[in-house]
Coordinates of C-alpha atoms (C1' of nucleotides) in Angstrom, one line a residue:
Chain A
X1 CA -21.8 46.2 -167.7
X2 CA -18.7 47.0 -168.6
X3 CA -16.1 49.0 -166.2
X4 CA -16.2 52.2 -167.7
X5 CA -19.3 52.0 -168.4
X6 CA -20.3 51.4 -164.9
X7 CA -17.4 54.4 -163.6
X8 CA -19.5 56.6 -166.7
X9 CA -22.8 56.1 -165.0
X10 CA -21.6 56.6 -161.5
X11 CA -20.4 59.9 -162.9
X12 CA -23.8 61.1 -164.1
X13 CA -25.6 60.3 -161.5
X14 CA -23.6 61.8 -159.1
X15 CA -23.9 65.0 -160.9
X16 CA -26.7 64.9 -161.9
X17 CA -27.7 64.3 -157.9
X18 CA -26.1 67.9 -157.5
X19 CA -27.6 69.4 -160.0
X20 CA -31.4 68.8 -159.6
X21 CA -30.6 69.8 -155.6
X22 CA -29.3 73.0 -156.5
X23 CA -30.8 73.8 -159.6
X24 CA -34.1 72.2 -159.5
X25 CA -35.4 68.9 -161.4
X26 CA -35.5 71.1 -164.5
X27 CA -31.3 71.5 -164.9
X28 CA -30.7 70.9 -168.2
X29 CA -29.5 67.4 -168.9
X30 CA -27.1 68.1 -171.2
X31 CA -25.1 70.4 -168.3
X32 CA -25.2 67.0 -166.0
X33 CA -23.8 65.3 -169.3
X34 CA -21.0 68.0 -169.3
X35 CA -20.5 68.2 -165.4
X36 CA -19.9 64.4 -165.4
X37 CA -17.6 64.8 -168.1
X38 CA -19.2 62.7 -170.5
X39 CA -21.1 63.7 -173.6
X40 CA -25.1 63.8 -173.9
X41 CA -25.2 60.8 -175.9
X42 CA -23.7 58.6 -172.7
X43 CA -25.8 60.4 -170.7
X44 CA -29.1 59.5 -173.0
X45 CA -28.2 56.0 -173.2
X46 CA -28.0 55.1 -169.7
X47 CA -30.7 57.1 -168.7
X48 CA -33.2 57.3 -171.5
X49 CA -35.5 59.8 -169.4
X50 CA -35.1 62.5 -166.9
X51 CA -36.9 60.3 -165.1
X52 CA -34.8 57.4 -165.4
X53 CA -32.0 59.4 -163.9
X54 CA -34.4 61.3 -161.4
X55 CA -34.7 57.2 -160.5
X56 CA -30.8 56.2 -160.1
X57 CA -30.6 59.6 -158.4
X58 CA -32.9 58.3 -155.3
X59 CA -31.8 55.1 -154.9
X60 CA -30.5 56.1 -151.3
X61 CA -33.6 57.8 -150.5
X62 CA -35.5 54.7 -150.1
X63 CA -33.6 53.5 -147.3
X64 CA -34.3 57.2 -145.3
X65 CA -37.6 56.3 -146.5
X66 CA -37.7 52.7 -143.8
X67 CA -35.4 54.3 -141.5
X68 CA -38.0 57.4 -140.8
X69 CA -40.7 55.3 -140.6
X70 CA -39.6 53.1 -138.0
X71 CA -38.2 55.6 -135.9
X72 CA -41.7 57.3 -136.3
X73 CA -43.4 53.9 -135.0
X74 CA -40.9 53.5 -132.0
X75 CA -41.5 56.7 -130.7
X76 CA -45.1 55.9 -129.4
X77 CA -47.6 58.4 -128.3
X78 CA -51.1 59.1 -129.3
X79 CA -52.7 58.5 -132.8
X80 CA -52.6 62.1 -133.2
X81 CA -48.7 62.9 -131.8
X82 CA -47.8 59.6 -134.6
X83 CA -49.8 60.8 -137.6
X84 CA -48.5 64.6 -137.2
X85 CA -44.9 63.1 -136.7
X86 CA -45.1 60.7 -139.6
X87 CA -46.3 63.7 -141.5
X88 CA -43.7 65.9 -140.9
X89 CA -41.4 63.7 -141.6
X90 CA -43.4 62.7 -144.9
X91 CA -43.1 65.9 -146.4
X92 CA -39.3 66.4 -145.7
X93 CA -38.9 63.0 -147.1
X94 CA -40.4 64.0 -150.3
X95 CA -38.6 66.8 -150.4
X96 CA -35.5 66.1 -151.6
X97 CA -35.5 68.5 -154.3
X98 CA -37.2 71.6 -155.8
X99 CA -39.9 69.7 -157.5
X100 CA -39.7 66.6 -155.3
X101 CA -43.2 67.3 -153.5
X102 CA -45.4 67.3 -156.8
X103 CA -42.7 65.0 -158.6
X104 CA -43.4 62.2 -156.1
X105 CA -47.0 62.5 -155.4
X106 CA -47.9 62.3 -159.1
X107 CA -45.4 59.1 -159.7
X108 CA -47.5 57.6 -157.3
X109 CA -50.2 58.1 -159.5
X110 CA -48.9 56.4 -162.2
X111 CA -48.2 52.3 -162.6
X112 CA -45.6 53.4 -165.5
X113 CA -43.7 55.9 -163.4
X114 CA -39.8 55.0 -163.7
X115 CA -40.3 55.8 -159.5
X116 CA -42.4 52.9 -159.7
X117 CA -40.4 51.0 -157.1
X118 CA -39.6 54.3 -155.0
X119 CA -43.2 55.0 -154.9
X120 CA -43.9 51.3 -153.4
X121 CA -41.7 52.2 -150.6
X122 CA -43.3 55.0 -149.7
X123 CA -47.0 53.5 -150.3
X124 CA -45.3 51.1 -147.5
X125 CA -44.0 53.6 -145.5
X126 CA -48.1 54.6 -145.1
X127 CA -49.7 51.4 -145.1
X128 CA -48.1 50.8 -141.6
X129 CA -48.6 54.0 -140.1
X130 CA -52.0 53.1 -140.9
X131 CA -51.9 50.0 -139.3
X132 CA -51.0 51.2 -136.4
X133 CA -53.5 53.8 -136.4
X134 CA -56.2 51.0 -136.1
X135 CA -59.6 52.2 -135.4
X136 CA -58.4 55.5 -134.5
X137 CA -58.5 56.3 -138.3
X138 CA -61.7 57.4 -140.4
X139 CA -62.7 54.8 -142.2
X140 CA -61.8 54.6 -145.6
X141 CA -58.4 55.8 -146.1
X142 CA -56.0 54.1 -147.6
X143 CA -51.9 55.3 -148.1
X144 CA -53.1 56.8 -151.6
X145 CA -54.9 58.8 -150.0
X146 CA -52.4 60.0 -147.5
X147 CA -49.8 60.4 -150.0
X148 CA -52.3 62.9 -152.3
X149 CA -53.2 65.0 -148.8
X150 CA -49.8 65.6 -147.5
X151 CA -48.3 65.6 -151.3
X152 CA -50.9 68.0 -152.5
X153 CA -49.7 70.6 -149.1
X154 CA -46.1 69.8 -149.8
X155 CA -46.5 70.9 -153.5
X156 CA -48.1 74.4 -152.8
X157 CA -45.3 75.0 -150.3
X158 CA -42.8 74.0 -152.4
X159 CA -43.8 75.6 -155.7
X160 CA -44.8 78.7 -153.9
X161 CA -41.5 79.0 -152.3
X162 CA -43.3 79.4 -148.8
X163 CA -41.2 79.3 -145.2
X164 CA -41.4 75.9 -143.8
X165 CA -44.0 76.7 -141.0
X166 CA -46.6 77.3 -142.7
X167 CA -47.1 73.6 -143.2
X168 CA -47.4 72.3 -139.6
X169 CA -51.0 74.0 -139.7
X170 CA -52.2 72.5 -142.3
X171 CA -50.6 69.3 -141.4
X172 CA -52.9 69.7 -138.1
X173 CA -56.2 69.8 -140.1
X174 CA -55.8 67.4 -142.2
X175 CA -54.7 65.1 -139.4
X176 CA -57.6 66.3 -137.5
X177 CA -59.7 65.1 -140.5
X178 CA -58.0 62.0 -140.7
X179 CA -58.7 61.2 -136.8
X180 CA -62.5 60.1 -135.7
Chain B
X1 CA -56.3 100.6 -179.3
X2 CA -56.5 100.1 -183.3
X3 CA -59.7 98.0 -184.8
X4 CA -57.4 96.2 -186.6
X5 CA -55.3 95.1 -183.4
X6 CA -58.4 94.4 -180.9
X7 CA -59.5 92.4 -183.8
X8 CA -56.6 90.5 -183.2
X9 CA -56.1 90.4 -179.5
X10 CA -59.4 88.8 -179.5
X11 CA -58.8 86.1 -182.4
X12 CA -55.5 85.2 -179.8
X13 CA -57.7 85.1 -176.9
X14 CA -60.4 82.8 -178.2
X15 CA -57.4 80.7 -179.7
X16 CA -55.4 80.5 -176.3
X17 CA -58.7 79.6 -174.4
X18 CA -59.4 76.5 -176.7
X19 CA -55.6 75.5 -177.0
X20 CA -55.3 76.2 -173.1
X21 CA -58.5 73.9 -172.4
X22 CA -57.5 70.4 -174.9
X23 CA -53.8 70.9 -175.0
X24 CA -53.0 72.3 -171.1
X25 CA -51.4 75.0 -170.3
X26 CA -48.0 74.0 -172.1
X27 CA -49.3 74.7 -175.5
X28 CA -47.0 76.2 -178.0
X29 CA -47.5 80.1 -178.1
X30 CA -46.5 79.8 -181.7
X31 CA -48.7 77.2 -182.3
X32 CA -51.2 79.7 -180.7
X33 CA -51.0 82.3 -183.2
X34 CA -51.0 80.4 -186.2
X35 CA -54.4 78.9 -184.5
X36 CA -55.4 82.6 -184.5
X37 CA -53.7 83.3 -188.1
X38 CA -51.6 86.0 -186.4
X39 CA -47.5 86.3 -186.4
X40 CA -45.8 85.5 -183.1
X41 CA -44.8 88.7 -183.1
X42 CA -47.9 89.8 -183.0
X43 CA -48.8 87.0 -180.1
X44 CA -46.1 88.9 -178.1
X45 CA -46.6 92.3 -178.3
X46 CA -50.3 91.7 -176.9
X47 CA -49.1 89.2 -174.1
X48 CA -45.3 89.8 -173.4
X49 CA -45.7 86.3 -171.5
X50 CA -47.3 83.2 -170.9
X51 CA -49.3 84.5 -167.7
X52 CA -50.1 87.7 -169.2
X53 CA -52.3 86.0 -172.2
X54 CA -53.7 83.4 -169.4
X55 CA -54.8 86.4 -167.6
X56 CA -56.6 87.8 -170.5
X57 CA -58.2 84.0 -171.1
X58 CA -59.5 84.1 -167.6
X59 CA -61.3 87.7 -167.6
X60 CA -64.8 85.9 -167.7
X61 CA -63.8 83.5 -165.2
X62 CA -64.1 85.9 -162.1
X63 CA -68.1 86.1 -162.8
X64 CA -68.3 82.2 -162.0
X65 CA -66.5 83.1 -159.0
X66 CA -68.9 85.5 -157.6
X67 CA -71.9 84.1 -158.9
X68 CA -70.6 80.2 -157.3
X69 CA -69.8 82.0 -153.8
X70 CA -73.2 83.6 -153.9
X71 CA -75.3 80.2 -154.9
X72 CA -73.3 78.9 -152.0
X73 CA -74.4 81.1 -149.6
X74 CA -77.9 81.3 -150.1
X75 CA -78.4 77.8 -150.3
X76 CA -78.1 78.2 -146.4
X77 CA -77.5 74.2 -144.3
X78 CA -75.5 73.8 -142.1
X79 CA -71.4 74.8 -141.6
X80 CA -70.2 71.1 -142.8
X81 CA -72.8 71.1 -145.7
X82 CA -71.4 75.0 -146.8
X83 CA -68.2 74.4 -146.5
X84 CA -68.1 70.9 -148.0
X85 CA -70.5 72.5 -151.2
X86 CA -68.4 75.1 -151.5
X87 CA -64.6 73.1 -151.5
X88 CA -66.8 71.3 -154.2
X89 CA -67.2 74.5 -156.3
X90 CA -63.9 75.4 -155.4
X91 CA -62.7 72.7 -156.9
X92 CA -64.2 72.9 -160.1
X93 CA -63.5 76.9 -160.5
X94 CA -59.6 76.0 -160.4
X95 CA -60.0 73.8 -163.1
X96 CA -61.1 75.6 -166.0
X97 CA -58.4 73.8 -167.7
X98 CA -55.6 71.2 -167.6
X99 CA -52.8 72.9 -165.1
X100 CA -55.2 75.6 -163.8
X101 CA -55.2 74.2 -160.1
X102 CA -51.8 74.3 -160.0
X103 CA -51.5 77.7 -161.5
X104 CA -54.2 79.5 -159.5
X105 CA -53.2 78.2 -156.2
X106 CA -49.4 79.4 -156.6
X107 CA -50.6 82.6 -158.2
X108 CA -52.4 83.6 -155.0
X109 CA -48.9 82.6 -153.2
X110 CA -47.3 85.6 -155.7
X111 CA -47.8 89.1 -155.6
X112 CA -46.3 89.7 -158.8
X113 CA -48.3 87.1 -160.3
X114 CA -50.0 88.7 -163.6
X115 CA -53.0 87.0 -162.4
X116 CA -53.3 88.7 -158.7
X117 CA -56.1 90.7 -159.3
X118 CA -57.8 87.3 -160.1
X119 CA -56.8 85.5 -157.2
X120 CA -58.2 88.7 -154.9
X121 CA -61.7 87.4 -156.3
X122 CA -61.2 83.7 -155.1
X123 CA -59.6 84.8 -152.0
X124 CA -62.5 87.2 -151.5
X125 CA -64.9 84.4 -152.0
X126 CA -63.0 82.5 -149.5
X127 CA -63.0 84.8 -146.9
X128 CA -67.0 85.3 -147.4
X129 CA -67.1 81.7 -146.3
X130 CA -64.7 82.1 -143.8
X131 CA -66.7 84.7 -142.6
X132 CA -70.2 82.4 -142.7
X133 CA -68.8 79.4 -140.7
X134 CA -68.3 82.1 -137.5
X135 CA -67.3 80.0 -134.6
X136 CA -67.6 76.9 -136.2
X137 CA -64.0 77.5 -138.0
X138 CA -60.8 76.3 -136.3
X139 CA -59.1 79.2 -134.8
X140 CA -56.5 81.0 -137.0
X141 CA -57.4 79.2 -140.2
X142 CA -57.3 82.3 -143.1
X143 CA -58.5 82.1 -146.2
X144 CA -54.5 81.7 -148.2
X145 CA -54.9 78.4 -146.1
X146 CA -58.0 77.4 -147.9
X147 CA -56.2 77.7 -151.1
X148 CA -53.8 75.8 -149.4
X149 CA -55.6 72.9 -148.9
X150 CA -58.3 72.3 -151.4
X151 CA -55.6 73.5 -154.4
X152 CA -53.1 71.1 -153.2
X153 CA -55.9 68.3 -153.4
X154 CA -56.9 69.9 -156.9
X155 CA -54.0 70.2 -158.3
X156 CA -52.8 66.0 -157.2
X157 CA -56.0 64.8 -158.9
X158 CA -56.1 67.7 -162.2
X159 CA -52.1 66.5 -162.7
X160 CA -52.5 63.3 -162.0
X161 CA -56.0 62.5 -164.2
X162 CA -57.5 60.9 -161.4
X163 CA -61.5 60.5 -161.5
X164 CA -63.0 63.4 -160.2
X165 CA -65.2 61.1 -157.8
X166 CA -61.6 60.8 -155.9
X167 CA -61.9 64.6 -154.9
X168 CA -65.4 63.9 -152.2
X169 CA -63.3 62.1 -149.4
X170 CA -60.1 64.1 -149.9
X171 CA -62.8 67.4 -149.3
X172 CA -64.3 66.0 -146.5
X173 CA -61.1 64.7 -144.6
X174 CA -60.2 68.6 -144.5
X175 CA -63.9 69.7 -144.3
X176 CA -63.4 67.9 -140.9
X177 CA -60.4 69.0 -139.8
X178 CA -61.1 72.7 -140.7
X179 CA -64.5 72.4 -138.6
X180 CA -64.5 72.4 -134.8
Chain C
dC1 C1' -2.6 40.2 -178.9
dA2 C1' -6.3 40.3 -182.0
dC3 C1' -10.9 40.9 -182.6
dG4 C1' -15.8 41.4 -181.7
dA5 C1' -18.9 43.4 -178.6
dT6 C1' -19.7 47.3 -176.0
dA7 C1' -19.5 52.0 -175.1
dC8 C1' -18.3 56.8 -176.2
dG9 C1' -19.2 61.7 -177.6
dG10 C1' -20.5 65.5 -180.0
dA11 C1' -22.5 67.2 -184.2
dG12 C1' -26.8 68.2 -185.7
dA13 C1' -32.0 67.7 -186.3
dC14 C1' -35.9 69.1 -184.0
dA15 C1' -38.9 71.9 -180.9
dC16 C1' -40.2 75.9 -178.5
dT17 C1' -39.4 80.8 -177.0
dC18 C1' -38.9 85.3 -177.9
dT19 C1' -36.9 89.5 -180.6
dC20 C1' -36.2 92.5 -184.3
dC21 C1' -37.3 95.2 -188.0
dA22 C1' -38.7 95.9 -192.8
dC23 C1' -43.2 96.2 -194.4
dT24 C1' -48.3 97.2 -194.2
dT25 C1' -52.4 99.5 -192.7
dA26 C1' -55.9 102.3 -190.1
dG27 C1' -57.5 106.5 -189.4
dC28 C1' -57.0 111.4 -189.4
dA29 C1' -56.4 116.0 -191.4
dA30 C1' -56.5 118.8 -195.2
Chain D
dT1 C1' -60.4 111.7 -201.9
dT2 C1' -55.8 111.6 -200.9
dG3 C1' -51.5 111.6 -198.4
dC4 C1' -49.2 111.0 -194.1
dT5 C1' -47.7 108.9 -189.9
dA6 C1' -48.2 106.3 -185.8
dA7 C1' -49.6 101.9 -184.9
dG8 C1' -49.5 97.3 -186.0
dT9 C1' -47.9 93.1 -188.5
dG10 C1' -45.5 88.7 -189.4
dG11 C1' -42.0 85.7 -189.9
dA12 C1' -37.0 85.0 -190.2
dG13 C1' -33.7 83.8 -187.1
dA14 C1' -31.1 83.7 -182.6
dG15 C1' -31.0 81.4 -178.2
dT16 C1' -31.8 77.3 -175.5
dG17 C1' -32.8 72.6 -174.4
dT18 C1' -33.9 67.7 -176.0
dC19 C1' -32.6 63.6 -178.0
dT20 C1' -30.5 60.6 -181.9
dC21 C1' -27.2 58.9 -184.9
dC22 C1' -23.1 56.9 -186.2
dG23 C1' -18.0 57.0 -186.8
dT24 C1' -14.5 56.2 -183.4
dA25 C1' -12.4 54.3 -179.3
dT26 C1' -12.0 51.0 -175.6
dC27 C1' -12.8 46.7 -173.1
dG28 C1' -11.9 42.2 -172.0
dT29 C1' -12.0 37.5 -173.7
dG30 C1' -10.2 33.5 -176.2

DNA sequence: CACGATACGGAGACACTCTCCACTTAGCAA
DNA sequence: TTGCTAAGTGGAGAGTGTCTCCGTATCGTG
């Protein structure tokens, strides 16, 4: 890539970072073309999609992503203190942004998600909670459906604007549920 | 009213309900009247906004409600089979059509949602449940929390066109959690 | 330093939302 | 029946956001 092009893209995503924290995923794209100081055909042609850019934009995240989980693992304690931990942690991960909840969940729905690779991480993130979980876990889970439980709670409280504890509750039954 | 404009508020509704149902709840309002051969001005004198005309679309709906809690009830069983019969019902109530879990479960999290009076019904329902399982609830669960949980689930799988079979574990890891 | 490949940017086509107001019509009163 | 007026209509167009196209500018290599 060439140098400006590479300074040009740096640019966008930077802004565009700030504006889908403050603003929500839905800031208009040509505002983050403007805010970078490029114009909306720059903008399109490195990132084809808003998600494309949504992508760029949480390229960092990932590497909270392994961080949380391992310090989740080292911790210790019973299944139960480890699964409510993870999943506290799991829903401020995902919440990166107005829209981040419902954004992630459903890109890990999707093989053609442009999060594809995020959404791995993640998956991984689960799978070894799980892991350690042994036999402590019903059987049958798997990370998707960890990812659609917490995801689905995350949503509702971030759509619905609701204060942050009300999801520790919830978290508790569906770990509860999760626990034989 | 005028005969000639109930004519028409009806021709919208029956129009909304059908583009609501095939197209999701994104359809084009204008796209809407023309399905009902009205002007959009016409469209938006009736319903002022979006909510207001999903409102009207979802008059009938609050029967089902009523008539589902009721079936549930009678059918008598134990807590886990109720509750687990009725998340099931739940489930399919919130998705009369494509975006509806996700609407109706933030709707009950607003109080100036056009659709409150609506959302009293399924709350009420809830709370008849609630009220069923007795002891056999985990103390200080409410019926908000219900919508919590089961919409979140709904609203992963509606979004996300996952198979409706991948609803029964989901239901049942709460069912468990929610049940002492 | 010249030249081809690469990248830029913003005008404008397109899509959807919503308003405004000149025109039409229902329904009543005489 | 006819005439009147409040109620209702519809579609043009303004506002907003998405995305493309292509003439122009810049990079970096030979």
């Amino acid at each position: 890539m060439r140098a400006d092009a590479a300074r040009n893209r740096d640019k966008i995503v930077e802004a565009a970072r700030v504006a889908f924290r403050t603003r929500g995923y839905d800031a208009p794209l040509d505002d983050i073309a403007k805010a970078a100081g490029v114009g909306a055909g720059t903008l399109y042609r490195h990132f084809p999609t808003r998600d494309s850019l949504l992508d760029a934009v949480m390229q960092a995240w990932v590497e909270r992503v392994n961080d949380a989980v391992g310090k989740v693992l080292a911790e210790g304690g019973t299944s139960r203190e480890l699964l409510l931990r993870w999943f506290e942690q799991y829903v401020e991960l995902i919440s990166v942004h107005k829209g981040g909840p419902a954004k992630i969940t459903l890109a890990m729905e999707d093989d053609a998600s442009p999060m594809r690779t995020k959404c791995q991480t993640l998956r991984a993130a689960n799978a070894q909670i799980i892991e350690q979980l042994g036999d402590d876990l019903r059987p049958g889970v798997d990370s998707l459906q960890f990812a659609r439980l917490v995801g689905g709670i995350a949503s509702v409280v971030d759509q619905g604007n609701l204060p942050a504890t009300s999801i520790g509750p919830m978290l508790e039954v569906v770990v509860d549920g999760l626990l034989v």
